[in-house]
mmCIF file with all atom_site columns, C-alpha atoms in Angstrom:
data_model
loop_
_atom_site.group_PDB
_atom_site.id
_atom_site.type_symbol
_atom_site.label_atom_id
_atom_site.label_alt_id
_atom_site.label_comp_id
_atom_site.label_asym_id
_atom_site.label_entity_id
_atom_site.label_seq_id
_atom_site.pdbx_PDB_ins_code
_atom_site.Cartn_x
_atom_site.Cartn_y
_atom_site.Cartn_z
_atom_site.occupancy
_atom_site.B_iso_or_equiv
_atom_site.pdbx_formal_charge
_atom_site.auth_seq_id
_atom_site.auth_comp_id
_atom_site.auth_asym_id
_atom_site.auth_atom_id
_atom_site.pdbx_PDB_model_num
ATOM 1   C CA . UNK A 1 1   ? 61.276 84.391  236.256 1.00 0.00 ? 1   UNK A CA 1
ATOM 2   C CA . UNK A 1 2   ? 62.029 88.068  236.393 1.00 0.00 ? 2   UNK A CA 1
ATOM 3   C CA . UNK A 1 3   ? 65.469 89.036  235.168 1.00 0.00 ? 3   UNK A CA 1
ATOM 4   C CA . UNK A 1 4   ? 65.478 86.395  232.432 1.00 0.00 ? 4   UNK A CA 1
ATOM 5   C CA . UNK A 1 5   ? 66.272 87.360  228.890 1.00 0.00 ? 5   UNK A CA 1
ATOM 6   C CA . UNK A 1 6   ? 63.616 86.810  226.254 1.00 0.00 ? 6   UNK A CA 1
ATOM 7   C CA . UNK A 1 7   ? 65.661 83.957  224.775 1.00 0.00 ? 7   UNK A CA 1
ATOM 8   C CA . UNK A 1 8   ? 66.017 82.267  228.183 1.00 0.00 ? 8   UNK A CA 1
ATOM 9   C CA . UNK A 1 9   ? 62.268 82.496  228.834 1.00 0.00 ? 9   UNK A CA 1
ATOM 10  C CA . UNK A 1 10  ? 61.451 80.999  225.417 1.00 0.00 ? 10  UNK A CA 1
ATOM 11  C CA . UNK A 1 11  ? 63.964 78.202  226.011 1.00 0.00 ? 11  UNK A CA 1
ATOM 12  C CA . UNK A 1 12  ? 62.459 77.413  229.415 1.00 0.00 ? 12  UNK A CA 1
ATOM 13  C CA . UNK A 1 13  ? 58.868 77.437  228.103 1.00 0.00 ? 13  UNK A CA 1
ATOM 14  C CA . UNK A 1 14  ? 59.784 75.294  225.088 1.00 0.00 ? 14  UNK A CA 1
ATOM 15  C CA . UNK A 1 15  ? 61.049 72.540  227.413 1.00 0.00 ? 15  UNK A CA 1
ATOM 16  C CA . UNK A 1 16  ? 57.670 72.154  229.135 1.00 0.00 ? 16  UNK A CA 1
ATOM 17  C CA . UNK A 1 17  ? 55.770 69.076  227.861 1.00 0.00 ? 17  UNK A CA 1
ATOM 18  C CA . UNK A 1 18  ? 52.506 71.032  227.472 1.00 0.00 ? 18  UNK A CA 1
ATOM 19  C CA . UNK A 1 19  ? 54.159 73.687  225.261 1.00 0.00 ? 19  UNK A CA 1
ATOM 20  C CA . UNK A 1 20  ? 54.592 72.810  221.616 1.00 0.00 ? 20  UNK A CA 1
ATOM 21  C CA . UNK A 1 21  ? 56.013 76.150  220.493 1.00 0.00 ? 21  UNK A CA 1
ATOM 22  C CA . UNK A 1 22  ? 56.867 79.429  222.228 1.00 0.00 ? 22  UNK A CA 1
ATOM 23  C CA . UNK A 1 23  ? 57.523 82.840  220.732 1.00 0.00 ? 23  UNK A CA 1
ATOM 24  C CA . UNK A 1 24  ? 57.274 86.476  221.821 1.00 0.00 ? 24  UNK A CA 1
ATOM 25  C CA . UNK A 1 25  ? 53.967 88.321  221.596 1.00 0.00 ? 25  UNK A CA 1
ATOM 26  C CA . UNK A 1 26  ? 54.898 90.681  218.787 1.00 0.00 ? 26  UNK A CA 1
ATOM 27  C CA . UNK A 1 27  ? 53.071 93.968  218.437 1.00 0.00 ? 27  UNK A CA 1
ATOM 28  C CA . UNK A 1 28  ? 52.123 94.508  214.799 1.00 0.00 ? 28  UNK A CA 1
ATOM 29  C CA . UNK A 1 29  ? 50.814 97.696  213.331 1.00 0.00 ? 29  UNK A CA 1
ATOM 30  C CA . UNK A 1 30  ? 48.455 97.429  210.390 1.00 0.00 ? 30  UNK A CA 1
ATOM 31  C CA . UNK A 1 31  ? 48.930 100.314 207.984 1.00 0.00 ? 31  UNK A CA 1
ATOM 32  C CA . UNK A 1 32  ? 47.637 101.004 204.503 1.00 0.00 ? 32  UNK A CA 1
ATOM 33  C CA . UNK A 1 33  ? 49.415 102.240 201.426 1.00 0.00 ? 33  UNK A CA 1
ATOM 34  C CA . UNK A 1 34  ? 47.021 104.317 199.346 1.00 0.00 ? 34  UNK A CA 1
ATOM 35  C CA . UNK A 1 35  ? 48.366 105.168 195.870 1.00 0.00 ? 35  UNK A CA 1
ATOM 36  C CA . UNK A 1 36  ? 47.780 108.572 194.280 1.00 0.00 ? 36  UNK A CA 1
ATOM 37  C CA . UNK A 1 37  ? 46.230 107.207 191.073 1.00 0.00 ? 37  UNK A CA 1
ATOM 38  C CA . UNK A 1 38  ? 43.365 109.471 189.995 1.00 0.00 ? 38  UNK A CA 1
ATOM 39  C CA . UNK A 1 39  ? 40.716 106.723 189.794 1.00 0.00 ? 39  UNK A CA 1
ATOM 40  C CA . UNK A 1 40  ? 41.815 104.723 192.834 1.00 0.00 ? 40  UNK A CA 1
ATOM 41  C CA . UNK A 1 41  ? 38.654 105.617 194.795 1.00 0.00 ? 41  UNK A CA 1
ATOM 42  C CA . UNK A 1 42  ? 36.602 103.723 192.178 1.00 0.00 ? 42  UNK A CA 1
ATOM 43  C CA . UNK A 1 43  ? 38.583 100.503 192.598 1.00 0.00 ? 43  UNK A CA 1
ATOM 44  C CA . UNK A 1 44  ? 36.411 98.706  195.126 1.00 0.00 ? 44  UNK A CA 1
ATOM 45  C CA . UNK A 1 45  ? 38.344 95.439  194.665 1.00 0.00 ? 45  UNK A CA 1
ATOM 46  C CA . UNK A 1 46  ? 41.400 97.109  196.236 1.00 0.00 ? 46  UNK A CA 1
ATOM 47  C CA . UNK A 1 47  ? 39.582 99.163  198.883 1.00 0.00 ? 47  UNK A CA 1
ATOM 48  C CA . UNK A 1 48  ? 35.834 98.794  199.271 1.00 0.00 ? 48  UNK A CA 1
ATOM 49  C CA . UNK A 1 49  ? 34.421 101.722 201.194 1.00 0.00 ? 49  UNK A CA 1
ATOM 50  C CA . UNK A 1 50  ? 30.879 101.020 200.018 1.00 0.00 ? 50  UNK A CA 1
ATOM 51  C CA . UNK A 1 51  ? 31.316 103.049 196.849 1.00 0.00 ? 51  UNK A CA 1
ATOM 52  C CA . UNK A 1 52  ? 28.854 102.175 194.085 1.00 0.00 ? 52  UNK A CA 1
ATOM 53  C CA . UNK A 1 53  ? 26.642 100.444 196.676 1.00 0.00 ? 53  UNK A CA 1
ATOM 54  C CA . UNK A 1 54  ? 29.292 97.855  197.574 1.00 0.00 ? 54  UNK A CA 1
ATOM 55  C CA . UNK A 1 55  ? 29.904 96.153  200.877 1.00 0.00 ? 55  UNK A CA 1
ATOM 56  C CA . UNK A 1 56  ? 32.436 97.935  203.063 1.00 0.00 ? 56  UNK A CA 1
ATOM 57  C CA . UNK A 1 57  ? 35.523 95.768  203.488 1.00 0.00 ? 57  UNK A CA 1
ATOM 58  C CA . UNK A 1 58  ? 34.608 93.270  200.741 1.00 0.00 ? 58  UNK A CA 1
ATOM 59  C CA . UNK A 1 59  ? 37.908 93.636  198.916 1.00 0.00 ? 59  UNK A CA 1
ATOM 60  C CA . UNK A 1 60  ? 41.252 91.883  198.491 1.00 0.00 ? 60  UNK A CA 1
ATOM 61  C CA . UNK A 1 61  ? 43.020 94.252  200.914 1.00 0.00 ? 61  UNK A CA 1
ATOM 62  C CA . UNK A 1 62  ? 45.818 95.175  198.527 1.00 0.00 ? 62  UNK A CA 1
ATOM 63  C CA . UNK A 1 63  ? 46.285 98.449  200.389 1.00 0.00 ? 63  UNK A CA 1
ATOM 64  C CA . UNK A 1 64  ? 47.686 96.419  203.304 1.00 0.00 ? 64  UNK A CA 1
ATOM 65  C CA . UNK A 1 65  ? 49.777 94.173  201.035 1.00 0.00 ? 65  UNK A CA 1
ATOM 66  C CA . UNK A 1 66  ? 51.274 97.254  199.343 1.00 0.00 ? 66  UNK A CA 1
ATOM 67  C CA . UNK A 1 67  ? 52.599 98.322  202.733 1.00 0.00 ? 67  UNK A CA 1
ATOM 68  C CA . UNK A 1 68  ? 54.898 95.292  202.463 1.00 0.00 ? 68  UNK A CA 1
ATOM 69  C CA . UNK A 1 69  ? 55.507 95.177  198.699 1.00 0.00 ? 69  UNK A CA 1
ATOM 70  C CA . UNK A 1 70  ? 54.087 96.722  195.526 1.00 0.00 ? 70  UNK A CA 1
ATOM 71  C CA . UNK A 1 71  ? 55.461 94.161  193.126 1.00 0.00 ? 71  UNK A CA 1
ATOM 72  C CA . UNK A 1 72  ? 58.561 92.987  191.367 1.00 0.00 ? 72  UNK A CA 1
ATOM 73  C CA . UNK A 1 73  ? 59.748 94.007  187.893 1.00 0.00 ? 73  UNK A CA 1
ATOM 74  C CA . UNK A 1 74  ? 61.507 90.636  187.549 1.00 0.00 ? 74  UNK A CA 1
ATOM 75  C CA . UNK A 1 75  ? 58.104 88.945  187.342 1.00 0.00 ? 75  UNK A CA 1
ATOM 76  C CA . UNK A 1 76  ? 56.654 88.509  183.847 1.00 0.00 ? 76  UNK A CA 1
ATOM 77  C CA . UNK A 1 77  ? 52.907 87.939  183.726 1.00 0.00 ? 77  UNK A CA 1
ATOM 78  C CA . UNK A 1 78  ? 51.381 86.822  180.454 1.00 0.00 ? 78  UNK A CA 1
ATOM 79  C CA . UNK A 1 79  ? 47.896 88.177  179.775 1.00 0.00 ? 79  UNK A CA 1
ATOM 80  C CA . UNK A 1 80  ? 46.283 85.669  177.420 1.00 0.00 ? 80  UNK A CA 1
ATOM 81  C CA . UNK A 1 81  ? 43.153 87.414  176.184 1.00 0.00 ? 81  UNK A CA 1
ATOM 82  C CA . UNK A 1 82  ? 42.064 89.914  173.507 1.00 0.00 ? 82  UNK A CA 1
ATOM 83  C CA . UNK A 1 83  ? 45.537 91.471  173.508 1.00 0.00 ? 83  UNK A CA 1
ATOM 84  C CA . UNK A 1 84  ? 46.778 94.449  175.510 1.00 0.00 ? 84  UNK A CA 1
ATOM 85  C CA . UNK A 1 85  ? 46.971 98.125  174.570 1.00 0.00 ? 85  UNK A CA 1
ATOM 86  C CA . UNK A 1 86  ? 50.712 98.345  175.126 1.00 0.00 ? 86  UNK A CA 1
ATOM 87  C CA . UNK A 1 87  ? 50.597 102.126 174.558 1.00 0.00 ? 87  UNK A CA 1
ATOM 88  C CA . UNK A 1 88  ? 48.082 102.710 177.366 1.00 0.00 ? 88  UNK A CA 1
ATOM 89  C CA . UNK A 1 89  ? 49.391 105.363 179.822 1.00 0.00 ? 89  UNK A CA 1
ATOM 90  C CA . UNK A 1 90  ? 48.851 103.071 182.815 1.00 0.00 ? 90  UNK A CA 1
ATOM 91  C CA . UNK A 1 91  ? 50.406 100.004 181.149 1.00 0.00 ? 91  UNK A CA 1
ATOM 92  C CA . UNK A 1 92  ? 53.191 101.144 178.812 1.00 0.00 ? 92  UNK A CA 1
ATOM 93  C CA . UNK A 1 93  ? 55.869 101.360 181.528 1.00 0.00 ? 93  UNK A CA 1
ATOM 94  C CA . UNK A 1 94  ? 55.051 97.823  182.705 1.00 0.00 ? 94  UNK A CA 1
ATOM 95  C CA . UNK A 1 95  ? 54.953 96.149  179.307 1.00 0.00 ? 95  UNK A CA 1
ATOM 96  C CA . UNK A 1 96  ? 57.427 93.331  178.834 1.00 0.00 ? 96  UNK A CA 1
ATOM 97  C CA . UNK A 1 97  ? 59.921 94.030  176.053 1.00 0.00 ? 97  UNK A CA 1
ATOM 98  C CA . UNK A 1 98  ? 61.470 91.129  174.182 1.00 0.00 ? 98  UNK A CA 1
ATOM 99  C CA . UNK A 1 99  ? 65.220 91.640  174.648 1.00 0.00 ? 99  UNK A CA 1
ATOM 100 C CA . UNK A 1 100 ? 65.948 89.756  171.425 1.00 0.00 ? 100 UNK A CA 1
ATOM 101 C CA . UNK A 1 101 ? 63.910 92.004  169.124 1.00 0.00 ? 101 UNK A CA 1
ATOM 102 C CA . UNK A 1 102 ? 64.642 95.358  167.528 1.00 0.00 ? 102 UNK A CA 1
ATOM 103 C CA . UNK A 1 103 ? 61.275 97.150  167.282 1.00 0.00 ? 103 UNK A CA 1
ATOM 104 C CA . UNK A 1 104 ? 59.969 98.059  163.843 1.00 0.00 ? 104 UNK A CA 1
ATOM 105 C CA . UNK A 1 105 ? 62.830 96.668  161.739 1.00 0.00 ? 105 UNK A CA 1
ATOM 106 C CA . UNK A 1 106 ? 60.659 93.992  160.085 1.00 0.00 ? 106 UNK A CA 1
ATOM 107 C CA . UNK A 1 107 ? 63.152 91.259  161.008 1.00 0.00 ? 107 UNK A CA 1
ATOM 108 C CA . UNK A 1 108 ? 62.798 88.240  163.285 1.00 0.00 ? 108 UNK A CA 1
ATOM 109 C CA . UNK A 1 109 ? 65.852 89.218  165.330 1.00 0.00 ? 109 UNK A CA 1
ATOM 110 C CA . UNK A 1 110 ? 65.475 86.526  167.996 1.00 0.00 ? 110 UNK A CA 1
ATOM 111 C CA . UNK A 1 111 ? 64.848 83.741  165.463 1.00 0.00 ? 111 UNK A CA 1
ATOM 112 C CA . UNK A 1 112 ? 61.638 82.468  167.065 1.00 0.00 ? 112 UNK A CA 1
ATOM 113 C CA . UNK A 1 113 ? 59.614 82.644  163.835 1.00 0.00 ? 113 UNK A CA 1
ATOM 114 C CA . UNK A 1 114 ? 57.771 85.873  164.684 1.00 0.00 ? 114 UNK A CA 1
ATOM 115 C CA . UNK A 1 115 ? 58.768 89.279  163.312 1.00 0.00 ? 115 UNK A CA 1
ATOM 116 C CA . UNK A 1 116 ? 58.870 92.198  165.767 1.00 0.00 ? 116 UNK A CA 1
ATOM 117 C CA . UNK A 1 117 ? 57.257 90.371  168.691 1.00 0.00 ? 117 UNK A CA 1
ATOM 118 C CA . UNK A 1 118 ? 58.327 93.164  171.006 1.00 0.00 ? 118 UNK A CA 1
ATOM 119 C CA . UNK A 1 119 ? 55.515 93.032  173.606 1.00 0.00 ? 119 UNK A CA 1
ATOM 120 C CA . UNK A 1 120 ? 54.068 89.590  172.936 1.00 0.00 ? 120 UNK A CA 1
ATOM 121 C CA . UNK A 1 121 ? 52.322 87.533  170.288 1.00 0.00 ? 121 UNK A CA 1
ATOM 122 C CA . UNK A 1 122 ? 49.097 87.619  168.267 1.00 0.00 ? 122 UNK A CA 1
ATOM 123 C CA . UNK A 1 123 ? 47.963 84.007  167.775 1.00 0.00 ? 123 UNK A CA 1
ATOM 124 C CA . UNK A 1 124 ? 45.049 85.048  165.547 1.00 0.00 ? 124 UNK A CA 1
ATOM 125 C CA . UNK A 1 125 ? 47.182 86.781  162.942 1.00 0.00 ? 125 UNK A CA 1
ATOM 126 C CA . UNK A 1 126 ? 50.360 84.804  163.717 1.00 0.00 ? 126 UNK A CA 1
ATOM 127 C CA . UNK A 1 127 ? 52.385 87.961  164.143 1.00 0.00 ? 127 UNK A CA 1
ATOM 128 C CA . UNK A 1 128 ? 54.120 90.034  166.775 1.00 0.00 ? 128 UNK A CA 1
ATOM 129 C CA . UNK A 1 129 ? 51.399 92.655  167.297 1.00 0.00 ? 129 UNK A CA 1
ATOM 130 C CA . UNK A 1 130 ? 49.178 91.764  170.290 1.00 0.00 ? 130 UNK A CA 1
ATOM 131 C CA . UNK A 1 131 ? 47.342 95.142  170.307 1.00 0.00 ? 131 UNK A CA 1
ATOM 132 C CA . UNK A 1 132 ? 43.924 94.851  171.949 1.00 0.00 ? 132 UNK A CA 1
ATOM 133 C CA . UNK A 1 133 ? 41.069 95.684  169.610 1.00 0.00 ? 133 UNK A CA 1
ATOM 134 C CA . UNK A 1 134 ? 38.300 94.862  172.065 1.00 0.00 ? 134 UNK A CA 1
ATOM 135 C CA . UNK A 1 135 ? 39.410 96.158  175.487 1.00 0.00 ? 135 UNK A CA 1
ATOM 136 C CA . UNK A 1 136 ? 38.960 93.124  177.703 1.00 0.00 ? 136 UNK A CA 1
ATOM 137 C CA . UNK A 1 137 ? 42.620 92.103  177.776 1.00 0.00 ? 137 UNK A CA 1
ATOM 138 C CA . UNK A 1 138 ? 43.654 95.690  178.513 1.00 0.00 ? 138 UNK A CA 1
ATOM 139 C CA . UNK A 1 139 ? 41.184 95.828  181.401 1.00 0.00 ? 139 UNK A CA 1
ATOM 140 C CA . UNK A 1 140 ? 42.561 92.545  182.806 1.00 0.00 ? 140 UNK A CA 1
ATOM 141 C CA . UNK A 1 141 ? 46.142 93.763  182.365 1.00 0.00 ? 141 UNK A CA 1
ATOM 142 C CA . UNK A 1 142 ? 45.283 96.921  184.313 1.00 0.00 ? 142 UNK A CA 1
ATOM 143 C CA . UNK A 1 143 ? 43.843 94.907  187.180 1.00 0.00 ? 143 UNK A CA 1
ATOM 144 C CA . UNK A 1 144 ? 46.966 92.755  187.217 1.00 0.00 ? 144 UNK A CA 1
ATOM 145 C CA . UNK A 1 145 ? 49.722 95.338  186.800 1.00 0.00 ? 145 UNK A CA 1
ATOM 146 C CA . UNK A 1 146 ? 48.731 98.908  185.991 1.00 0.00 ? 146 UNK A CA 1
ATOM 147 C CA . UNK A 1 147 ? 51.519 101.262 187.072 1.00 0.00 ? 147 UNK A CA 1
ATOM 148 C CA . UNK A 1 148 ? 50.816 102.522 190.564 1.00 0.00 ? 148 UNK A CA 1
ATOM 149 C CA . UNK A 1 149 ? 51.376 105.838 192.273 1.00 0.00 ? 149 UNK A CA 1
ATOM 150 C CA . UNK A 1 150 ? 51.779 107.731 189.019 1.00 0.00 ? 150 UNK A CA 1
ATOM 151 C CA . UNK A 1 151 ? 48.773 110.024 189.501 1.00 0.00 ? 151 UNK A CA 1
ATOM 152 C CA . UNK A 1 152 ? 47.136 108.515 186.393 1.00 0.00 ? 152 UNK A CA 1
ATOM 153 C CA . UNK A 1 153 ? 44.070 106.300 186.102 1.00 0.00 ? 153 UNK A CA 1
ATOM 154 C CA . UNK A 1 154 ? 44.056 103.034 188.021 1.00 0.00 ? 154 UNK A CA 1
ATOM 155 C CA . UNK A 1 155 ? 46.536 100.802 189.837 1.00 0.00 ? 155 UNK A CA 1
ATOM 156 C CA . UNK A 1 156 ? 47.162 97.073  189.476 1.00 0.00 ? 156 UNK A CA 1
ATOM 157 C CA . UNK A 1 157 ? 47.717 94.491  192.179 1.00 0.00 ? 157 UNK A CA 1
ATOM 158 C CA . UNK A 1 158 ? 51.359 94.075  191.135 1.00 0.00 ? 158 UNK A CA 1
ATOM 159 C CA . UNK A 1 159 ? 52.290 97.666  190.292 1.00 0.00 ? 159 UNK A CA 1
ATOM 160 C CA . UNK A 1 160 ? 55.746 96.794  188.964 1.00 0.00 ? 160 UNK A CA 1
ATOM 161 C CA . UNK A 1 161 ? 55.348 93.515  187.048 1.00 0.00 ? 161 UNK A CA 1
ATOM 162 C CA . UNK A 1 162 ? 56.156 93.105  183.367 1.00 0.00 ? 162 UNK A CA 1
ATOM 163 C CA . UNK A 1 163 ? 53.107 92.338  181.216 1.00 0.00 ? 163 UNK A CA 1
ATOM 164 C CA . UNK A 1 164 ? 53.497 90.080  178.178 1.00 0.00 ? 164 UNK A CA 1
ATOM 165 C CA . UNK A 1 165 ? 50.506 90.304  175.848 1.00 0.00 ? 165 UNK A CA 1
ATOM 166 C CA . UNK A 1 166 ? 49.248 87.183  174.079 1.00 0.00 ? 166 UNK A CA 1
ATOM 167 C CA . UNK A 1 167 ? 46.254 87.796  171.833 1.00 0.00 ? 167 UNK A CA 1
ATOM 168 C CA . UNK A 1 168 ? 44.148 84.685  171.332 1.00 0.00 ? 168 UNK A CA 1
ATOM 169 C CA . UNK A 1 169 ? 40.697 86.290  170.915 1.00 0.00 ? 169 UNK A CA 1
ATOM 170 C CA . UNK A 1 170 ? 39.750 88.825  168.254 1.00 0.00 ? 170 UNK A CA 1
#
């Protein structure tokens, strides 16, 4: 009926036996957040415009997700691979730092049996240096959580996560 409030109309409709659920017809606007990272245009997985012969739209639509959220620095993601270049300009700011370690002092400050495991662990050498010597783990880490909107290189899905490197391959 005209003159009813939205809540009254929903209540009335919800009482009808043929109506299981009633809600307003919300108008949503789909926007995209495009980061300023210098190589973003090459990242067809985020935004496929047909570059490199790809299929337009065959992507994971992160540009729409980033309109809602670009990540959470409270999330720690472990990259278990060939290690991670924790000095990489697109990764360094998102590298997890072990709060119980003092970097470079040669002491196992947190008492976990590994000396200076500041950014992760190297299972091959059984030490605290998970530096990537091959590149694959660094590439994966960039896809996962390269710093976004910094004008440098690429951008990861979760632009603000903390990356913990675990080197299991050499």
